[in-house]
XYZ file of C-alpha atoms in Angstrom:
392
model
C 0.000 0.000 0.000
C 1.355 3.451 -1.004
C 4.535 1.882 -2.394
C 4.376 4.175 -5.430
C 4.360 7.122 -3.023
C 7.485 5.765 -1.320
C 9.189 5.248 -4.667
C 8.363 8.805 -5.758
C 9.778 10.241 -2.537
C 13.020 8.305 -2.963
C 13.273 9.340 -6.616
C 12.970 12.983 -5.523
C 15.921 12.598 -3.144
C 13.968 12.296 0.099
C 15.667 9.591 2.248
C 12.577 7.544 3.044
C 12.840 3.788 3.585
C 10.866 0.726 4.640
C 11.049 1.729 8.297
C 9.236 5.008 7.721
C 6.789 3.283 5.386
C 5.868 0.692 8.027
C 5.468 3.427 10.649
C 3.003 5.205 8.357
C 1.006 2.014 7.772
C 0.985 1.255 11.490
C -0.312 4.741 12.243
C -3.068 4.363 9.659
C -3.989 0.940 11.020
C -4.179 2.430 14.523
C -6.549 5.210 13.358
C -4.352 7.961 14.782
C -5.906 10.406 12.286
C -9.336 11.007 10.848
C -9.954 9.668 7.347
C -9.236 12.901 5.511
C -6.633 13.698 2.892
C -5.446 16.764 4.795
C -4.659 14.806 7.958
C -3.036 12.055 5.892
C -0.798 14.710 4.309
C 0.433 15.940 7.713
C 0.905 12.393 9.007
C 2.916 11.381 5.935
C 5.022 14.531 6.104
C 5.831 14.006 9.784
C 6.746 10.376 9.080
C 8.887 10.733 5.976
C 10.547 14.161 6.246
C 13.395 14.567 8.739
C 14.948 17.712 7.251
C 13.015 20.965 6.905
C 14.949 21.674 3.717
C 12.996 18.839 2.045
C 9.503 20.051 2.962
C 8.946 21.876 -0.300
C 10.130 18.840 -2.272
C 7.732 16.616 -0.294
C 4.834 18.963 -1.109
C 5.551 18.644 -4.825
C 5.785 14.843 -4.720
C 2.602 14.560 -2.657
C 0.695 16.782 -5.067
C 1.898 14.729 -8.020
C 1.170 11.293 -6.546
C -2.231 12.184 -5.097
C -3.386 14.471 -7.890
C -7.160 14.309 -8.085
C -7.502 12.970 -4.547
C -6.442 15.935 -2.456
C -7.347 19.365 -3.755
C -6.929 21.947 -1.006
C -7.437 25.549 -1.912
C -3.740 26.202 -1.243
C -2.451 23.505 -3.622
C -0.135 25.080 -6.202
C -0.470 22.022 -8.437
C -4.286 22.086 -8.602
C -5.541 20.767 -11.923
C -6.875 24.024 -13.335
C -6.731 24.397 -17.151
C -3.819 26.621 -18.066
C -5.865 28.700 -20.498
C -8.114 29.803 -17.652
C -5.118 31.366 -15.951
C -4.060 33.563 -18.870
C -5.463 37.014 -18.230
C -6.590 38.533 -21.521
C -6.699 42.165 -20.335
C -6.897 44.373 -17.284
C -10.418 45.547 -16.579
C -10.569 49.218 -15.687
C -13.472 50.233 -13.499
C -14.515 53.661 -12.325
C -14.696 54.498 -8.631
C -18.485 54.238 -8.842
C -18.269 50.763 -10.411
C -15.958 49.562 -7.674
C -18.166 51.055 -4.978
C -21.135 49.073 -6.297
C -19.268 45.766 -5.995
C -20.067 43.976 -2.764
C -18.080 41.201 -1.086
C -19.724 37.833 -0.527
C -19.577 38.093 3.250
C -17.807 35.777 5.669
C -14.925 33.415 4.990
C -17.225 30.360 5.130
C -19.620 31.910 2.624
C -16.789 32.654 0.190
C -15.371 29.127 0.443
C -18.835 27.521 0.107
C -19.567 29.632 -2.957
C -16.242 28.644 -4.528
C -17.020 24.929 -4.062
C -20.457 25.438 -5.622
C -19.037 27.303 -8.631
C -16.424 24.581 -9.201
C -19.168 21.960 -9.227
C -21.438 23.905 -11.588
C -19.022 25.521 -14.017
C -18.585 23.684 -17.328
C -16.212 25.865 -19.343
C -13.908 28.836 -19.475
C -15.177 32.303 -18.553
C -13.569 35.707 -18.859
C -14.640 39.216 -17.985
C -17.677 38.080 -16.026
C -19.060 38.675 -12.556
C -19.975 35.174 -11.391
C -17.916 32.269 -12.750
C -14.249 31.452 -12.173
C -12.262 33.243 -14.851
C -10.004 36.145 -15.756
C -10.293 39.893 -16.048
C -13.705 40.248 -14.473
C -15.395 41.189 -11.216
C -16.026 37.644 -9.997
C -14.596 36.848 -6.558
C -12.770 33.871 -8.120
C -9.995 33.952 -10.708
C -7.268 36.463 -11.532
C -6.586 39.636 -13.480
C -9.797 41.340 -12.389
C -11.213 43.260 -9.460
C -13.268 42.277 -6.443
C -13.075 43.725 -2.907
C -12.739 40.261 -1.378
C -12.036 37.073 -3.251
C -9.815 34.104 -4.050
C -7.016 34.548 -6.586
C -6.535 31.400 -8.695
C -3.230 31.575 -10.593
C -1.877 34.728 -12.206
C -0.232 37.599 -10.368
C -1.609 39.917 -7.724
C -2.824 43.240 -9.114
C -5.078 44.768 -6.463
C -3.611 42.963 -3.428
C -7.087 42.174 -2.083
C -7.262 38.367 -2.281
C -8.079 36.662 1.004
C -6.833 33.326 -0.341
C -4.348 32.460 -3.092
C -4.814 29.110 -4.816
C -1.299 28.772 -6.239
C 0.749 29.687 -3.168
C 2.843 26.771 -1.900
C 4.005 26.435 1.680
C 7.711 26.200 2.617
C 8.788 27.487 -0.786
C 12.021 29.056 0.510
C 13.237 25.978 2.399
C 14.474 23.957 -0.577
C 18.136 23.023 -0.073
C 19.048 24.359 -3.522
C 17.703 27.846 -2.863
C 19.641 30.894 -1.749
C 20.079 31.475 1.928
C 18.416 33.851 4.327
C 19.722 34.824 7.761
C 17.564 32.227 9.517
C 18.659 29.346 7.274
C 22.288 30.427 7.535
C 22.077 30.237 11.327
C 20.617 26.739 11.101
C 23.488 25.596 8.869
C 26.187 27.273 10.976
C 24.974 25.455 14.080
C 26.539 22.290 12.711
C 29.910 23.874 13.539
C 29.493 23.874 17.304
C 31.711 22.705 20.120
C 30.451 23.899 23.474
C 32.672 24.646 26.453
C 32.313 26.501 29.744
C 34.869 29.288 29.897
C 35.153 32.643 31.622
C 33.515 34.016 34.777
C 31.223 31.798 36.823
C 28.027 33.854 36.473
C 25.429 31.134 35.761
C 23.554 29.198 38.435
C 24.476 25.501 38.459
C 21.161 23.958 39.522
C 22.378 20.346 39.652
C 25.505 21.328 41.548
C 23.503 23.438 43.981
C 21.104 20.561 44.718
C 23.950 18.078 45.178
C 25.948 20.493 47.351
C 22.948 21.346 49.507
C 22.111 17.665 50.049
C 25.712 16.903 50.900
C 26.356 19.863 53.242
C 22.953 20.076 54.905
C 22.520 23.767 54.146
C 21.962 25.852 51.000
C 25.163 25.567 48.972
C 24.804 27.788 45.889
C 27.029 26.671 43.006
C 27.896 28.901 40.055
C 29.526 28.010 36.749
C 30.667 29.744 33.522
C 28.116 30.089 30.726
C 28.153 27.351 28.105
C 29.343 28.897 24.851
C 30.327 27.803 21.394
C 34.108 27.449 21.684
C 34.765 27.310 17.921
C 36.962 30.169 16.687
C 36.297 31.538 13.220
C 38.296 33.746 10.849
C 36.025 35.190 8.157
C 37.568 36.740 5.041
C 35.020 38.622 2.886
C 35.604 39.682 -0.718
C 34.126 43.147 -1.406
C 33.669 45.368 -4.434
C 33.553 44.773 -8.170
C 31.834 41.527 -9.141
C 30.764 40.965 -5.511
C 28.412 43.956 -5.523
C 25.345 41.870 -6.585
C 25.888 39.625 -3.541
C 26.080 42.357 -0.886
C 22.725 41.434 0.689
C 23.592 37.735 0.831
C 26.986 38.471 2.416
C 25.335 40.776 4.955
C 22.981 37.942 5.930
C 25.903 35.529 6.273
C 27.883 38.023 8.349
C 24.891 38.721 10.609
C 24.260 35.008 11.176
C 27.936 34.242 11.838
C 28.173 37.110 14.336
C 25.198 35.704 16.237
C 26.454 32.092 16.230
C 30.178 32.553 16.982
C 31.416 34.489 19.999
C 35.023 34.024 18.870
C 34.720 35.591 15.416
C 37.275 37.760 13.638
C 36.610 39.168 10.188
C 38.614 40.925 7.502
C 37.900 42.261 4.023
C 39.886 41.701 0.838
C 39.364 42.375 -2.863
C 39.410 39.476 -5.337
C 42.320 37.637 -3.694
C 44.084 37.995 -0.324
C 47.484 39.664 -0.502
C 49.842 41.201 2.046
C 47.167 43.400 3.628
C 43.515 43.080 4.701
C 41.195 45.559 6.407
C 38.176 45.903 8.696
C 36.697 49.210 7.485
C 36.019 49.567 3.764
C 35.868 53.341 4.051
C 39.498 53.407 5.239
C 40.858 50.371 3.444
C 43.855 52.246 2.020
C 44.691 54.070 5.264
C 44.106 51.397 7.920
C 45.234 47.982 6.755
C 46.182 44.972 8.829
C 49.262 43.130 7.521
C 48.319 39.556 6.654
C 51.493 38.440 8.450
C 50.014 39.905 11.651
C 46.840 37.877 11.154
C 48.901 34.713 10.753
C 50.800 35.389 13.975
C 48.009 36.770 16.175
C 45.329 34.140 15.600
C 46.165 30.560 16.505
C 46.077 27.450 14.347
C 42.837 26.360 16.041
C 40.850 29.007 14.144
C 38.592 27.866 11.298
C 39.178 29.881 8.123
C 36.316 30.779 5.765
C 36.686 32.815 2.570
C 33.573 34.317 0.969
C 33.937 35.464 -2.625
C 33.011 34.720 -6.226
C 36.679 34.025 -7.147
C 36.075 35.890 -10.419
C 39.127 37.894 -11.488
C 41.998 37.941 -13.922
C 44.112 34.772 -13.543
C 47.166 37.015 -13.205
C 45.799 38.346 -9.906
C 46.274 34.845 -8.529
C 49.379 33.608 -10.286
C 51.698 36.617 -10.710
C 53.360 39.249 -8.508
C 52.110 42.759 -9.370
C 48.963 41.114 -10.764
C 46.514 42.900 -8.456
C 44.216 45.397 -10.132
C 44.677 47.913 -7.299
C 48.360 47.859 -6.322
C 51.737 46.329 -7.067
C 51.749 43.248 -4.893
C 55.243 41.881 -4.354
C 53.989 38.333 -3.917
C 51.275 36.525 -5.821
C 47.839 35.661 -4.521
C 48.811 31.985 -4.748
C 51.601 32.544 -2.219
C 49.294 34.209 0.308
C 46.498 31.672 -0.096
C 48.976 28.854 0.501
C 50.265 30.557 3.640
C 46.773 31.069 4.995
C 45.572 27.509 4.316
C 48.805 26.061 5.734
C 48.457 28.063 8.940
C 44.747 27.236 9.225
C 44.236 23.653 7.965
C 40.467 23.817 8.595
C 39.537 26.109 5.702
C 36.742 26.470 3.154
C 35.715 28.895 0.389
C 32.043 29.886 -0.020
C 31.141 31.033 -3.515
C 27.851 32.936 -4.112
C 27.956 32.112 -7.830
C 25.747 29.173 -8.861
C 27.851 26.046 -9.143
C 26.981 25.481 -12.797
C 28.770 28.763 -13.636
C 32.092 27.901 -12.023
C 33.556 26.206 -15.098
C 33.118 29.354 -17.182
C 35.730 31.333 -15.229
C 39.384 30.248 -15.187
C 40.111 31.966 -11.881
C 37.400 29.950 -10.102
C 39.163 26.748 -11.112
C 42.503 28.124 -9.891
C 41.080 29.036 -6.492
C 39.371 25.635 -6.194
C 42.711 23.951 -6.858
C 44.506 26.093 -4.278
C 41.758 25.294 -1.757
C 42.122 21.545 -2.469
C 38.579 21.530 -3.887
C 37.129 22.911 -0.646
C 34.947 25.435 -2.467
C 31.207 25.268 -1.802
C 28.218 27.152 -3.262
C 26.544 29.630 -0.952
C 23.323 27.635 -0.695
C 21.859 25.789 2.272
C 23.304 22.468 1.071
C 26.668 24.054 0.217
C 26.986 25.765 3.580
C 26.053 22.545 5.342
C 28.808 20.689 3.432
C 31.321 23.436 4.279
C 30.499 23.195 7.987
C 30.998 19.422 7.831
C 34.420 19.967 6.255
C 35.443 22.526 8.888
C 34.277 20.248 11.687
C 36.183 17.230 10.376
C 38.896 15.924 12.695
C 42.462 16.338 11.449
């Protein structure tokens, strides 16, 4: 039973196996849910999906496998003829026309009316006031106007829909999508190693109970706060081809600052050379020698570069190759020094992975990083954190 559903999930990359399948069947046999498709959807999702990054993929598989069985109003894959969803024109109404239009009333009345129209309607309609269609004043469809209705397909024009048929839940949680600050924090948490260091300013409840029982009087015990002991060096490429990724880098920087108490960051342009900086407004006046970075921060720091690695190959391979100054030593020399000093290192690239082969410098950086370059997606960041956390 439901074996085709299991096969479809596995084909989509969701790690579901016989164990999860038997758990689902056992739950159904035990009548843990009512016999409705909506409750079955939530039960199946809770059983099969262990990673929130796969929720959107599960929704798509479920809609495909059970097409025609479950048709919630929110289903983006609802079987609505495509030609119905093509708005033929915007309908312009005067203020008096719009004032004469009345909403259908309560939420229940709108939903009941929609079900009735779906049952009665036999063909396509456009520009009307009752049936599901486009460019009209009906409460159902798209491309028209109604004070309160359900948009089915199309794009929002008036912003008045109380329900949108083609909106899919968890859309931004696919592992191949770009990151947001919240998802970055989730991925960075894989790189955690907690320790209690510093001043004892946190109440130790277990120690206090044990000490009180042992001494016979109240024996308050304090301990240092439990913190993430991982130390991180973050090198951020700025300017030029990195300008389109400013927002993404800001989100990464914000998330890293929140997750790592021992975080040091520096900026560079295209490739690290003999100097880095902390303030882009004073990057020519207040630079930190890269040698100082190598000597101040210990080998236990994790090193992360963030950049698109897109530049002239000479900026990497040759002295004086930098576009901004005459560097005495090549970018290759400085990258080798940094990765030798900090063996736990990774490069995060905001460019889509399928574009890496089009730029020679990306391949050069990947080689210098021993292929430890990862795309700046949820899956890529997760893989980078695994690499940094690997024992050496």
